[in-house]
Amino acid sequence: MTDAAKLADALSKDELRRLSTPSAVKATLSLIGNWAMIVGAFALAIIWPNPLSILASILLLGGRQLGLAVLNHDCAHNAFYKSQRLNDFVGHWLTGGPINVSVYAYRAYHLKHHKYAGTKEDPDLTLVKGYPVTRDSLRRKFIRDFTGQTGVRDTIYELKKFRLPKHAPWLAFHVVLLASLAAVGALWAYALWWAARLFAYPAIVRLRLIGEHGVAINRLSSDPRENTGTTRANWIERIFIAPNSVNFHLEHHHFAAVPGYNLPEMHRLLSSRGYYRGFDCIASSYADVLRRAIREDAPNMVAAE
């Protein structure tokens, strides 16, 4: 197989058909697992309240908020369950609702990202167009995230757009969360959700975006191996910053119909068959992503931009 191997030579039609077929069992387990970790994060701080457990709870919740966003993303692609009605329900109420993201609005926006990926019309290009950046610039960005500046700004923007019934799932989630915490005598733990949302989630999302397109070789290339990246995350990274196989973004851009729970297998098949050979599109970890995101001269990696 040559360095510029064709995708059709690396993945058969039967394999692609199998990988693209949603599994109700895998989807439901992913959904339950994400919510179980949210419940567990609250339980950790409530049962053993101390600075370390509270910090761990906030970080876990931040990661699981992204986890909900990832599952909502799969629902937006109608790739989580076979049924579009079920994808819409799960995306609207169980994944998008808690993070105040309408699956319908997100679907309309996000499909443009896939349609125009590798071009200047990509609506997500503005999120990463400045990378790589200087070390000081990257430090300032994460300081804004961890000090809540980014989270407060984004939350104010979201609340200004709040409308019923569009955002009814978000309101319902907070009512249920408050009632549940009050029932166990831990109403104070409600602050954990907002601490994660304001101080952890923005930094996690920023790191995800950098890994997906920020350190791409050429964001104006038509080849996903040049305009998108994948990160091989270890188990700690998968818990806190790369939930639900979100790190396999390059594979997702090749076939958006492949559910997230099948992306790791797709990555293994393509890697073992040399499809990525000759392309610097795979980061070994999120520490590697950060190294790639820093250049003291901060050249603009988007050709002709």
XYZ file of C-alpha atoms in Angstrom:
305
model
C 0.000 0.000 0.000
C 1.411 3.376 -0.976
C 1.785 6.399 1.276
C -1.173 8.037 -0.468
C -3.410 5.019 0.020
C -7.008 5.361 -1.085
C -9.749 4.963 1.483
C -11.532 2.412 -0.696
C -8.407 0.244 -0.624
C -8.180 0.409 3.173
C -11.824 -0.215 4.064
C -14.214 -2.531 2.244
C -17.842 -1.703 1.539
C -18.958 -4.492 3.859
C -16.764 -3.157 6.672
C -18.037 0.356 6.148
C -21.632 -0.882 6.115
C -21.082 -2.731 9.377
C -19.340 0.207 11.038
C -22.069 2.598 9.875
C -24.906 0.507 11.301
C -26.119 1.979 14.614
C -26.470 -0.380 17.557
C -29.258 0.274 20.044
C -27.333 -1.677 22.680
C -24.082 0.272 22.241
C -25.937 3.587 22.054
C -27.942 2.919 25.193
C -24.863 1.741 27.080
C -23.029 4.911 26.026
C -25.931 7.044 27.222
C -26.281 5.193 30.528
C -22.524 5.243 31.064
C -22.320 8.992 30.573
C -25.172 9.655 32.984
C -23.778 7.144 35.489
C -20.521 9.119 35.571
C -22.467 12.340 36.139
C -24.306 10.762 39.053
C -21.034 9.306 40.322
C -19.311 12.693 40.152
C -22.012 14.241 42.332
C -21.949 11.253 44.704
C -18.178 11.515 45.096
C -18.383 15.079 46.389
C -21.527 14.521 48.461
C -20.389 11.353 50.233
C -16.774 12.439 50.768
C -16.860 16.251 50.803
C -13.302 17.568 50.767
C -11.286 19.801 48.434
C -9.860 16.916 46.413
C -13.186 15.152 45.895
C -14.884 18.415 44.968
C -12.150 19.242 42.455
C -12.369 15.729 40.995
C -16.151 16.055 40.788
C -15.915 19.348 38.907
C -13.393 17.953 36.439
C -15.467 14.800 35.908
C -18.611 16.838 35.352
C -16.802 19.063 32.865
C -15.714 15.989 30.929
C -19.205 14.504 31.019
C -20.756 17.769 29.875
C -18.586 17.369 26.801
C -19.663 13.722 26.770
C -23.289 14.807 26.477
C -22.303 17.198 23.683
C -20.612 14.331 21.830
C -23.672 12.103 22.107
C -25.834 15.020 21.011
C -23.507 15.387 18.030
C -24.074 11.758 17.068
C -27.828 12.273 17.386
C -27.554 15.316 15.123
C -25.965 13.065 12.496
C -28.753 10.506 13.026
C -25.932 8.064 13.733
C -26.603 7.233 17.406
C -29.754 5.145 16.947
C -31.289 3.874 13.717
C -34.507 5.782 14.343
C -34.413 9.511 13.600
C -37.299 10.015 16.008
C -35.270 8.389 18.769
C -32.179 10.411 17.842
C -34.260 13.590 18.018
C -35.761 12.688 21.397
C -32.466 11.644 22.988
C -30.643 14.599 21.483
C -33.323 17.112 22.472
C -33.973 15.951 26.037
C -31.220 13.671 27.339
C -28.004 14.951 25.779
C -28.515 18.417 24.327
C -30.961 19.616 26.976
C -28.620 19.619 29.999
C -25.975 21.602 28.104
C -28.515 23.955 26.498
C -27.866 22.823 22.923
C -30.836 22.227 20.642
C -30.192 19.134 18.547
C -32.221 20.671 15.723
C -30.311 23.952 15.627
C -27.001 22.161 16.085
C -27.792 19.760 13.237
C -28.446 22.607 10.815
C -25.207 24.334 11.796
C -22.935 21.327 12.120
C -23.793 19.716 8.802
C -22.419 22.857 7.142
C -19.111 22.160 8.871
C -18.942 18.774 7.174
C -20.157 20.100 3.843
C -17.547 22.855 3.728
C -14.662 21.228 5.629
C -11.411 22.046 3.871
C -12.732 25.335 2.498
C -13.015 28.936 3.673
C -16.782 28.466 3.988
C -16.372 26.073 6.924
C -18.286 27.784 9.784
C -15.972 26.194 12.385
C -12.840 27.614 10.789
C -12.969 30.761 12.924
C -12.688 28.627 16.071
C -9.190 27.406 15.191
C -7.895 29.693 12.426
C -5.239 31.297 14.653
C -3.463 28.059 15.575
C -0.661 27.319 16.123
C -0.052 30.197 18.521
C 2.758 31.351 20.768
C 3.176 29.765 24.168
C 2.085 33.000 25.859
C -1.017 33.253 23.705
C -2.055 29.680 24.481
C -1.441 30.279 28.183
C -3.671 33.360 28.129
C -6.448 31.435 26.400
C -6.464 28.683 29.017
C -6.230 31.219 31.850
C -9.403 32.833 30.524
C -11.025 29.390 30.450
C -9.980 28.246 33.918
C -10.828 31.585 35.543
C -14.371 31.474 34.185
C -14.084 34.373 31.763
C -14.915 32.215 28.747
C -17.649 30.307 30.550
C -19.389 33.413 31.876
C -19.257 35.067 28.456
C -20.712 32.019 26.720
C -23.395 31.482 29.368
C -24.568 35.084 29.160
C -24.774 34.742 25.392
C -26.821 31.545 25.717
C -29.193 33.015 28.299
C -29.839 36.045 26.115
C -31.143 33.636 23.458
C -33.258 31.642 25.931
C -36.735 30.943 24.586
C -39.466 28.524 25.575
C -40.247 25.902 24.372
C -36.916 25.652 22.504
C -34.940 25.567 25.741
C -37.507 23.681 27.829
C -35.189 20.612 28.119
C -32.490 22.793 29.704
C -34.930 24.239 32.213
C -36.373 20.792 32.959
C -32.919 19.371 33.603
C -32.094 22.029 36.177
C -35.434 21.579 37.932
C -34.846 17.811 38.155
C -31.237 18.294 39.264
C -32.216 20.745 42.002
C -35.042 18.495 43.186
C -32.788 15.416 43.231
C -30.042 17.144 45.210
C -32.593 18.619 47.636
C -34.034 15.134 48.159
C -30.659 13.815 49.338
C -29.983 16.874 51.455
C -27.163 18.195 49.252
C -28.587 21.240 47.550
C -25.142 22.840 47.802
C -23.860 20.341 45.219
C -25.863 22.132 42.523
C -22.948 24.581 42.389
C -20.741 21.735 41.146
C -22.559 21.624 37.815
C -22.054 25.331 37.283
C -18.451 25.235 38.466
C -17.784 22.568 35.835
C -19.693 24.491 33.190
C -17.920 27.787 33.868
C -14.382 26.726 34.805
C -13.657 23.262 33.345
C -15.852 22.745 30.291
C -14.484 25.710 28.251
C -10.893 24.508 28.634
C -11.838 20.936 27.726
C -13.706 22.122 24.642
C -10.776 24.314 23.608
C -8.380 21.372 23.839
C -10.774 19.234 21.820
C -11.046 21.859 19.082
C -7.270 22.250 18.894
C -6.832 18.504 18.506
C -9.533 18.208 15.850
C -8.610 21.041 13.488
C -6.288 23.470 15.259
C -3.114 21.498 14.580
C -4.154 20.171 11.180
C -1.521 20.201 8.455
C -3.604 22.300 6.057
C -7.152 23.279 6.955
C -7.895 24.222 3.342
C -7.035 20.805 1.947
C -9.800 18.546 0.636
C -8.107 15.508 2.210
C -9.328 14.891 5.800
C -5.864 13.570 6.625
C -4.633 17.126 6.140
C -7.561 19.218 7.427
C -8.467 17.140 10.491
C -6.656 15.315 13.290
C -7.146 12.322 15.575
C -5.652 11.937 19.049
C -4.797 8.605 20.650
C -6.096 9.238 24.162
C -5.112 7.185 27.212
C -7.710 6.063 29.740
C -7.296 9.130 31.963
C -7.765 11.445 28.972
C -10.822 9.459 27.903
C -12.381 9.983 31.329
C -11.710 13.694 31.715
C -11.229 15.281 28.282
C -12.016 12.817 25.472
C -15.341 11.123 26.268
C -17.277 8.860 23.916
C -14.457 8.511 21.363
C -14.536 12.212 20.459
C -10.774 12.005 19.912
C -11.258 9.999 16.684
C -12.293 13.062 14.734
C -10.405 12.274 11.548
C -12.303 9.002 11.211
C -15.550 10.872 11.814
C -14.781 13.272 8.963
C -14.228 10.387 6.594
C -17.614 8.846 7.400
C -19.937 10.966 9.521
C -22.500 8.142 9.505
C -20.258 5.946 11.658
C -21.440 6.161 15.293
C -18.883 7.330 17.814
C -18.838 3.967 19.540
C -17.536 2.388 16.295
C -14.833 4.960 15.557
C -12.079 3.230 17.604
C -12.458 0.084 15.484
C -12.434 2.132 12.310
C -9.241 3.827 13.453
C -7.575 0.479 14.176
C -8.490 -0.883 10.740
C -7.252 2.178 8.859
C -4.059 2.402 10.902
C -3.212 -1.275 10.490
C -3.659 -0.985 6.722
C -1.329 1.983 6.326
C -3.961 4.526 5.408
C -2.344 7.235 7.528
C 1.203 6.463 6.434
C 2.940 9.602 5.217
C 0.492 11.977 6.948
C 1.235 13.678 10.251
C -2.407 13.607 11.334
C -2.325 11.458 14.488
C -1.344 12.972 17.854
C -0.041 10.494 20.419
C -1.783 12.237 23.346
C -3.338 15.563 24.322
C 0.048 16.629 25.638
C 1.258 16.073 22.077
C -1.681 18.194 20.851
C -0.538 21.067 23.072
C 3.027 20.740 21.812
C 1.779 20.935 18.232
C -0.362 23.967 19.076
C 2.655 26.028 20.163
C 5.087 27.729 17.850
C 7.006 30.781 18.895
C 6.752 32.287 15.426
C 3.064 31.219 15.295
C 2.823 30.713 11.535
C -0.668 30.592 10.064
C -1.298 27.029 8.945
C -4.275 27.857 6.758
C -2.972 28.194 3.242
C -3.782 31.476 1.527
C -5.820 32.665 4.511
